[in-house]
Tab-separated table of C-alpha atoms in Angstrom:
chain	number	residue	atom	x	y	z
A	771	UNK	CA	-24.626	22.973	-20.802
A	772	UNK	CA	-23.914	25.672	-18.868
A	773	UNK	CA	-26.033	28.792	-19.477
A	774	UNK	CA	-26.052	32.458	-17.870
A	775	UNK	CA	-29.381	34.630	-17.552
A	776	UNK	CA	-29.317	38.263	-16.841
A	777	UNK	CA	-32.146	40.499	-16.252
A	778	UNK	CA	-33.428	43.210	-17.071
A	779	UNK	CA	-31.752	43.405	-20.502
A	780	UNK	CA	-32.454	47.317	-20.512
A	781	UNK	CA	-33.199	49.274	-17.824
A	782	UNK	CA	-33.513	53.370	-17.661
A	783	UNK	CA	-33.385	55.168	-13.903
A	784	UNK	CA	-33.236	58.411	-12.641
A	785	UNK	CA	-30.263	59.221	-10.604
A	786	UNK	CA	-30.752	58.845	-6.928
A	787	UNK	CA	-32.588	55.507	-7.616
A	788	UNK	CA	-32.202	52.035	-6.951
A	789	UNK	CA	-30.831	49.588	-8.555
A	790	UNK	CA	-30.876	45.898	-8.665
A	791	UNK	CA	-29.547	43.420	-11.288
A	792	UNK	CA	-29.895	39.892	-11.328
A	793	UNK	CA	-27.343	37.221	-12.416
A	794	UNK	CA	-28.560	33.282	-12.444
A	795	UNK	CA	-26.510	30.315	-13.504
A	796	UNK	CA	-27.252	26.718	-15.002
A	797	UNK	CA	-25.751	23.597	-15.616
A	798	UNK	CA	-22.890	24.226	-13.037
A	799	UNK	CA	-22.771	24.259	-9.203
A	800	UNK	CA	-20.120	26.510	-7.066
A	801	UNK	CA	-18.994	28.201	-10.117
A	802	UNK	CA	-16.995	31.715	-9.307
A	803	UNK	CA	-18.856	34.384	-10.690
A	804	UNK	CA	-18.313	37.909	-12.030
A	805	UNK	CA	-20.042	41.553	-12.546
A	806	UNK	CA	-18.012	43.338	-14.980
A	807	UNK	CA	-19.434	47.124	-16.496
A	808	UNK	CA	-18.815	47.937	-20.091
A	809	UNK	CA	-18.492	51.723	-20.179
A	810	UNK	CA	-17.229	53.829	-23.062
A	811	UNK	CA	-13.656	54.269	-23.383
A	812	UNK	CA	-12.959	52.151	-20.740
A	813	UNK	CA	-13.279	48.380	-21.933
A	814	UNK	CA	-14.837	45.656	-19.378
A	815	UNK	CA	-14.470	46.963	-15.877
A	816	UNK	CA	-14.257	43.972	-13.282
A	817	UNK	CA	-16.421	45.396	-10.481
A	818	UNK	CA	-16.814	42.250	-8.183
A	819	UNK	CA	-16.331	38.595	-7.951
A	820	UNK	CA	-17.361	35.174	-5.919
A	821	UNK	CA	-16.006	32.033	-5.305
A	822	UNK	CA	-18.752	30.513	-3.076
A	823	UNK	CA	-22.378	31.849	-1.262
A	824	UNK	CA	-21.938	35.099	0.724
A	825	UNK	CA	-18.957	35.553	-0.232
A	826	UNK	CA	-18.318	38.900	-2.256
A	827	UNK	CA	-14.738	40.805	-3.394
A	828	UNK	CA	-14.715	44.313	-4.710
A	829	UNK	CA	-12.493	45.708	-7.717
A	830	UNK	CA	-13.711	49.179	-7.162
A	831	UNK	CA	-14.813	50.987	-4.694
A	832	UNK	CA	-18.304	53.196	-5.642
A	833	UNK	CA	-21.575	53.274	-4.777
A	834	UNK	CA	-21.857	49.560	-5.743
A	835	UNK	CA	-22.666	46.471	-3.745
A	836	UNK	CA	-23.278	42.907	-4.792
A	837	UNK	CA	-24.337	39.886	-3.355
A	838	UNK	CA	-24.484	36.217	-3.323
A	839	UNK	CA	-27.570	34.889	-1.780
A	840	UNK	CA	-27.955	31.430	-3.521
A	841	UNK	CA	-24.949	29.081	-5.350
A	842	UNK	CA	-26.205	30.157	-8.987
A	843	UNK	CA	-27.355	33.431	-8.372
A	844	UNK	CA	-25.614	36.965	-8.335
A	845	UNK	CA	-26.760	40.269	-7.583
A	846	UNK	CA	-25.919	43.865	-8.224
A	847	UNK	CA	-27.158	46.542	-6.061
A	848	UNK	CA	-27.262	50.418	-5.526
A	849	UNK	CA	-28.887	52.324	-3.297
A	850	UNK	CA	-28.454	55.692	-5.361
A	851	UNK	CA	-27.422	55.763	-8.643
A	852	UNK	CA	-24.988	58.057	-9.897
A	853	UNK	CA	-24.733	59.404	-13.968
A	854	UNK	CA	-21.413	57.684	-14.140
A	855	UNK	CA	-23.137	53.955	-13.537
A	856	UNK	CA	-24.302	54.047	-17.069
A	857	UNK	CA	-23.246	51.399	-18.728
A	858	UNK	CA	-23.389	47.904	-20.161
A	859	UNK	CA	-23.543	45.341	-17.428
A	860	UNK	CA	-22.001	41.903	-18.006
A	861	UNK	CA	-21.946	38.677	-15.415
A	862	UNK	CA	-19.241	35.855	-16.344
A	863	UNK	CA	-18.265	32.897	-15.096
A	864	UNK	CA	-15.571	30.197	-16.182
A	865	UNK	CA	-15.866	27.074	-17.663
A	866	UNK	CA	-16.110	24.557	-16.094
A	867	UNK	CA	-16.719	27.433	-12.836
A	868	UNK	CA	-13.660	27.085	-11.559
A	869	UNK	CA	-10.749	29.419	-12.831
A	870	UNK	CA	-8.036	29.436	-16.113
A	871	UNK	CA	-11.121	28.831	-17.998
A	872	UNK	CA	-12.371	30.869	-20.405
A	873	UNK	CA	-15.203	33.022	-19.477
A	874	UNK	CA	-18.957	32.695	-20.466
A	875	UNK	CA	-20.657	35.491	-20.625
A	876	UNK	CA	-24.396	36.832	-20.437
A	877	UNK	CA	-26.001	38.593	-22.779
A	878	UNK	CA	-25.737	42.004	-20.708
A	879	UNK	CA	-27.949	44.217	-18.961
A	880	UNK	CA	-27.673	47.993	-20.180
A	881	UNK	CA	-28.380	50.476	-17.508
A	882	UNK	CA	-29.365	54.337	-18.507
A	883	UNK	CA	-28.817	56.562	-15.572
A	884	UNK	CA	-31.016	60.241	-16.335
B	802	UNK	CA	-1.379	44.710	-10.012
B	803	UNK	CA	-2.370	42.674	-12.742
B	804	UNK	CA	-2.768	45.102	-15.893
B	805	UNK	CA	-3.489	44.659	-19.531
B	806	UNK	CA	-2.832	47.261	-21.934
B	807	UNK	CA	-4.514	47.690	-25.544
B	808	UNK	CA	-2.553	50.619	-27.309
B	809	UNK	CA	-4.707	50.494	-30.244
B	810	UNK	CA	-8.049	52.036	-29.594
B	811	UNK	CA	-9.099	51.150	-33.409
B	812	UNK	CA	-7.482	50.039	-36.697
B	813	UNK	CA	-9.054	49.283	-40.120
B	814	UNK	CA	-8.059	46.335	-42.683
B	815	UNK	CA	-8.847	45.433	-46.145
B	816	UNK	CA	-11.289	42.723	-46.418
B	817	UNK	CA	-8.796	39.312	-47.383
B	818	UNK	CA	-5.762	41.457	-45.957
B	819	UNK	CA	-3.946	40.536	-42.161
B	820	UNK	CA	-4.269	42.178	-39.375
B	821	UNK	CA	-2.109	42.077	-36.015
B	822	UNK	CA	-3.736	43.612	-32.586
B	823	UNK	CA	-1.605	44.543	-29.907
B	824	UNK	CA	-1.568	43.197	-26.281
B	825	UNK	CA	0.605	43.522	-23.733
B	826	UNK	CA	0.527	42.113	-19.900
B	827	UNK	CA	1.713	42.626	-16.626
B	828	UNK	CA	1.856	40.215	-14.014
B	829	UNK	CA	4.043	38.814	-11.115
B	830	UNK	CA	2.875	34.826	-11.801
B	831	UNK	CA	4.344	32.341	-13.621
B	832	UNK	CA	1.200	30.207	-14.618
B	833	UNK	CA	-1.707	31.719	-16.640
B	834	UNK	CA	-3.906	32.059	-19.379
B	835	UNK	CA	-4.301	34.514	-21.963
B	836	UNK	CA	-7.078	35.255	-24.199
B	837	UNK	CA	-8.774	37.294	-27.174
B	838	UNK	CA	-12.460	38.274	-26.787
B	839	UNK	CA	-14.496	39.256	-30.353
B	840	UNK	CA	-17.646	41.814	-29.566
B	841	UNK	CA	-19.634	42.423	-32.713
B	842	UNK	CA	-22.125	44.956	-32.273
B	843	UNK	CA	-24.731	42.678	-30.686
B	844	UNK	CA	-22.737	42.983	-27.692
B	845	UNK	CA	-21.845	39.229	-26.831
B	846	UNK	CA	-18.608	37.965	-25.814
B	847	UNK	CA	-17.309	35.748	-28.196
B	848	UNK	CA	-14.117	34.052	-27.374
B	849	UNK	CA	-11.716	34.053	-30.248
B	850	UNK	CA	-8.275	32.211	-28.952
B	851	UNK	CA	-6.922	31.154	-25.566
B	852	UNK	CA	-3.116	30.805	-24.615
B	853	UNK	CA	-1.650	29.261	-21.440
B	854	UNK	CA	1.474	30.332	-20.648
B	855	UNK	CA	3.206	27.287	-19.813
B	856	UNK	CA	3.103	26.469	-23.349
B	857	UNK	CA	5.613	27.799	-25.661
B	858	UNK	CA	3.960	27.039	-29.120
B	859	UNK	CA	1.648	30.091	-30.147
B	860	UNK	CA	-2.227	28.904	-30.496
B	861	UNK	CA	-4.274	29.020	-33.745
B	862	UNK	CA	-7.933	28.673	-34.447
B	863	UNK	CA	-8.553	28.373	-38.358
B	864	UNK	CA	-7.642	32.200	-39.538
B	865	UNK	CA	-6.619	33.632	-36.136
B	866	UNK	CA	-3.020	33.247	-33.968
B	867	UNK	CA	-1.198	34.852	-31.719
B	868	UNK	CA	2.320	35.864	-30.676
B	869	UNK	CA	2.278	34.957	-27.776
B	870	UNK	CA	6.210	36.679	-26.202
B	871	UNK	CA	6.334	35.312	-22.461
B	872	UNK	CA	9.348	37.303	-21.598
B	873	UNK	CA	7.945	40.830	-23.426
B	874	UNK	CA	4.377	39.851	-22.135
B	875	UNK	CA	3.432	40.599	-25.547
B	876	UNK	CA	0.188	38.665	-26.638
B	877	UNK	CA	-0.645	39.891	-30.338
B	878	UNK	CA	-3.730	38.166	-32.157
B	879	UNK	CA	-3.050	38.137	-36.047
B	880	UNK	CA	-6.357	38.134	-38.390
B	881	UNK	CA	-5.654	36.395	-41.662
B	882	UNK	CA	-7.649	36.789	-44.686
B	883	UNK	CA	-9.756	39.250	-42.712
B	884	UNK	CA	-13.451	39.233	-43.317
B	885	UNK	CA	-16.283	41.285	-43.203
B	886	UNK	CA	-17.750	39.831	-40.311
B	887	UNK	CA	-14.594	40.030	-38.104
B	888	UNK	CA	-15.860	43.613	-37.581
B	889	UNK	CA	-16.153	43.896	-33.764
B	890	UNK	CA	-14.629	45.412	-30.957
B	891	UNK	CA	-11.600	42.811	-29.831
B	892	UNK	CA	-10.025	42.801	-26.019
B	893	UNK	CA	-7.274	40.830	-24.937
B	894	UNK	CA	-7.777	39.342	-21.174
B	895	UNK	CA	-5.574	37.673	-18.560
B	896	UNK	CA	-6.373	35.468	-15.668
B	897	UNK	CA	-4.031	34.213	-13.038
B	898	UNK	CA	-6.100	32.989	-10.471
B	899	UNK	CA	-9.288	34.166	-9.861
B	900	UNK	CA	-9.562	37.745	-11.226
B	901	UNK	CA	-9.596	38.347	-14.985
B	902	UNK	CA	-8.692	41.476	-16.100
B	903	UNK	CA	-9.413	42.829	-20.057
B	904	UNK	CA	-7.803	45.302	-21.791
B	905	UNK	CA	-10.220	48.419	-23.081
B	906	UNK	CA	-10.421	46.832	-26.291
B	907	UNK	CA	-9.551	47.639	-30.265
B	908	UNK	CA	-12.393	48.816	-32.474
B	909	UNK	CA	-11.799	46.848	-35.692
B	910	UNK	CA	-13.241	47.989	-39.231
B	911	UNK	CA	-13.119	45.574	-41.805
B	912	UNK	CA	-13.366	47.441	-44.994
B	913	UNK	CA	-15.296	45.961	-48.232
């Protein structure tokens, strides 16, 4: 079955730190996969997405980066974080890991920017 | 662009009353797939009801439809016999391709 892990599940940084966020996939290969941010007010946020290794499209352009080193694993990076990255952090992908499916989701990784 | 628009930031309903949600869509394609996401306070994704749009009849799952209005891009999700535990934040979401875009989402109460 196909199962998403995200880590850390809570994670409190002083602004002008780094950041790193870590997205790993089973029971699929190749799937497309997604960072979305959960901030109040503003519903789920689709910051990037992947169809395949390396290969990495942005939604919104901020201090963000991600990155797609292995098949199953996704990564979300900052180099200095801002107050306004707060938020709940969510990584998807679809059933099956191809698209028009619906989207699994992990259990989140809430980030505290001070 | 690809938007999706949630006009009702929160609503309340009787417990065993219905209760319609609000969704509507924009979008240039022809084939897609709608959805409704539940999120009850513990913060996971729960899908609720999925719609492609090359159907015509409107999907059901036990207590919950939709209305689904290709032409409007309306995509309503109706809660019958609501129940305490369909308290949760709901968001409608589209996907076309790759992307998959959600709406900010409806803060449902389910009053006792």
């Amino acid at each position: 079955s196909q199962t998403i892990h995200q880590w850390p599940a809570t994670l409190v940084q002083p602004v002008g730190s780094p950041l790193s966020l870590e997205c790993t996939v089973e029971g699929t290969s190749n799937p497309n996969l997604y960072w979305y941010r959960q901030a109040a007010g503003r519903g789920l946020q689709l910051l990037f997405y992947s169809v395949g290794i390396g290969q990495i499209s942005s939604e919104v352009p901020q201090n963000l980066s991600a990155s797609r080193p292995q098949d199953r694993q996704f990564i979300l990076s900052s180099k200095k974080l801002l107050l306004s990255d707060s938020g709940f952090y969510l990584c998807a992908m679809p059933q099956r890991g191809g698209a028009s499916g619906e989207l699994f989701f992990g259990e989140g990784s809430r980030l505290t920017v001070l | 662009a690809q938007t999706v628009t949630q006009s009702q930031p929160e609503m309340s309903v009787q417990e065993a009353e219905t209760v319609t949600l609000s969704c509507t869509y924009d979008t240039s394609e022809n084939n897609y797939y709608l959805f409704w996401y539940k999120q009850p306070p513990s913060r996971q994704m729960i899908l609720v009801i999925r719609q492609e749009a090359y159907k015509q009849q409107n999907a059901t799952e036990n207590r919950f439809s939709v209305n689904f209005q290709k032409a409007a891009k309306s995509f309503s999700l109706k809660i019958s016999d609501s129940q305490l535990g369909d308290t949760a934040m709901y968001f409608c979401a589209f996907t076309g391709t790759y992307k998959y875009i959600f709406g900010t989402g409806t803060r449902l109460k389910v009053l006792a």
